[in-house]
Short mmCIF file of C-alpha atoms in Angstrom, two decimals:
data_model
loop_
_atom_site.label_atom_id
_atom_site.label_comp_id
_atom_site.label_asym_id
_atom_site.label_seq_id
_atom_site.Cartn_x
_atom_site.Cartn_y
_atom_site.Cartn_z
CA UNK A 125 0.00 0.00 0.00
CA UNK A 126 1.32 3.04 -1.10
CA UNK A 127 0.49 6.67 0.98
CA UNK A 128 0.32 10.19 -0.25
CA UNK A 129 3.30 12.22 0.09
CA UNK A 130 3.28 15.02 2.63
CA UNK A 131 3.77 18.68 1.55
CA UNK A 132 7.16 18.88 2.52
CA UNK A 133 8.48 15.71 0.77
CA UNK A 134 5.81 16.51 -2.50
CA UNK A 135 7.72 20.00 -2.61
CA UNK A 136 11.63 18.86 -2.33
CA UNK A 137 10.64 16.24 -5.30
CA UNK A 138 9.09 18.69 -7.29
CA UNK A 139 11.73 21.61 -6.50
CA UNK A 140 14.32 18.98 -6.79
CA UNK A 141 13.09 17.99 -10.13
CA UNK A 142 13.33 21.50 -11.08
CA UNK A 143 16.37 22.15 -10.03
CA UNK A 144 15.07 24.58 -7.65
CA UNK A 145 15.78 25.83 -3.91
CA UNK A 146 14.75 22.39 -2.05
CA UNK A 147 16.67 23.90 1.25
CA UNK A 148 13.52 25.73 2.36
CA UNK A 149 11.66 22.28 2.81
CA UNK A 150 14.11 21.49 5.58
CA UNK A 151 14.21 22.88 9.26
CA UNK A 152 16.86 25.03 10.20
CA UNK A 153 18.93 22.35 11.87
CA UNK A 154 17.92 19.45 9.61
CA UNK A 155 20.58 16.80 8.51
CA UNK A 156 21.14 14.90 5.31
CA UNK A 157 23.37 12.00 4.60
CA UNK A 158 24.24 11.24 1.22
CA UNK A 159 27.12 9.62 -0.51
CA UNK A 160 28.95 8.87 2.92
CA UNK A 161 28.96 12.79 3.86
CA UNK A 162 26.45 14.28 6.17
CA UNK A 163 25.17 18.03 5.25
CA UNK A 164 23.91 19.78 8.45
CA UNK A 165 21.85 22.96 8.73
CA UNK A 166 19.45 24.43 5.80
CA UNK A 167 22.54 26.27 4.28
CA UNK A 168 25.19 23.36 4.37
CA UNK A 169 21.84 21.55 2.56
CA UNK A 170 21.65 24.05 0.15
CA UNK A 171 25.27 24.20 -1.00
CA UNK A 172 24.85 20.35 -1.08
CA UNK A 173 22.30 20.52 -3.83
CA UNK A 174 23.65 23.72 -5.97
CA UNK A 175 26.70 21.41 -6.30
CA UNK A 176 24.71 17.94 -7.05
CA UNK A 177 22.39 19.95 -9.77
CA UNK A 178 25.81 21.86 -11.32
CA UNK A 179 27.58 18.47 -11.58
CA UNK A 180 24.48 16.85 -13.08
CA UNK A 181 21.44 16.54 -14.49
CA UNK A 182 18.54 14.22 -13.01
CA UNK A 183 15.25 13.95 -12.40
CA UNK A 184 13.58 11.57 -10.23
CA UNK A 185 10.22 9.85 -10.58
CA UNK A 186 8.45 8.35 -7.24
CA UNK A 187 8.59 4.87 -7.37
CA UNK A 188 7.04 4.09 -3.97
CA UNK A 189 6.24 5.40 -0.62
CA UNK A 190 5.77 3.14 2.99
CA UNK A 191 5.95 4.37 6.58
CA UNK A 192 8.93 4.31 8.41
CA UNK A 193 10.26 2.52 11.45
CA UNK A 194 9.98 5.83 13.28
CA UNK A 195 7.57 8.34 13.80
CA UNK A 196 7.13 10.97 11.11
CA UNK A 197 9.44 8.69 9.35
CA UNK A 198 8.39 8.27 5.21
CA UNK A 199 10.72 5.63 2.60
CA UNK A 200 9.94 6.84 -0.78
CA UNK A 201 11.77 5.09 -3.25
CA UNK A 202 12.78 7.04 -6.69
CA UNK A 203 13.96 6.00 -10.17
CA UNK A 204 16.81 8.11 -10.62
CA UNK A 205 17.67 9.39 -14.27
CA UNK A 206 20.64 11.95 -15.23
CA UNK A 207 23.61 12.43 -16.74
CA UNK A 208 25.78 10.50 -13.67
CA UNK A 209 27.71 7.28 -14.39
CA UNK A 210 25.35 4.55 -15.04
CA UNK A 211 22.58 7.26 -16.44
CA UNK A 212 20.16 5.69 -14.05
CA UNK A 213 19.57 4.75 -10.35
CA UNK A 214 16.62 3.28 -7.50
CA UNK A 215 17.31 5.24 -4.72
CA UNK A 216 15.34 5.00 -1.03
CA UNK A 217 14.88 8.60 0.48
CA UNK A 218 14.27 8.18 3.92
CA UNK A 219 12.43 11.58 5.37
CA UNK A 220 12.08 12.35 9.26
CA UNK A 221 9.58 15.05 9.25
CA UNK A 222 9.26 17.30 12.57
CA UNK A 223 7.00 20.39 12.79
CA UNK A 224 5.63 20.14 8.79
CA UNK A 225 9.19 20.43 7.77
CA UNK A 226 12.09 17.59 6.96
CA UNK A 227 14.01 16.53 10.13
CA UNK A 228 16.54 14.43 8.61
CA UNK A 229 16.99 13.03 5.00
CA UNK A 230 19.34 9.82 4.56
CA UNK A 231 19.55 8.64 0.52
CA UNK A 232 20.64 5.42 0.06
CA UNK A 233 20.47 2.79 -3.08
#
């Protein structure tokens, strides 16, 4: 069973997609892991994705969506097209949302 995606995680996909300013979907003091480095605080989250949209281009398409282990927790899995090695990726985006904005973000394939 899949579940609708909450505002905040609908809006970082969408801006994401776009290539647009995803940081203001996090809380101040969010954290996101990706690619063995962790990016904390909305501006350390927005430098993170300036630099992943300059290096490439990608677009992801929601594959699924389940509840987490944790509260406010969200998996949404994404097919992952671009111009990185491979040209294609699944990827599970696991969202902690706190206060109607993202917590905590950990990407992982």
């Amino acid at each position: 069973m899949t579940h609708p995606l909450p505002a905040p995680i609908a809006g970082y996909i969408e801006e994401d997609n776009a290539g647009g300013d995803t940081a203001r979907w996090f809380a101040e003091d969010a954290e996101v892991r990706d690619e063995g480095s962790t990016h904390e605080g909305r501006e350390a989250i927005a430098t993170w994705k300036r630099a992943a949209h300059a290096a490439y281009d990608y677009r992801s398409a929601v594959t699924g969506v389940e509840p987490g282990a944790a509260e406010g927790q969200l998996i949404v899995t994404c097919h992952v097209t671009g111009s990185f090695p491979g040209g294609e990726v699944m990827l599970r985006y696991r969202f902690t949302l706190d206060d109607g904005l993202i917590a905590r973000l950990e990407i992982a394939p």
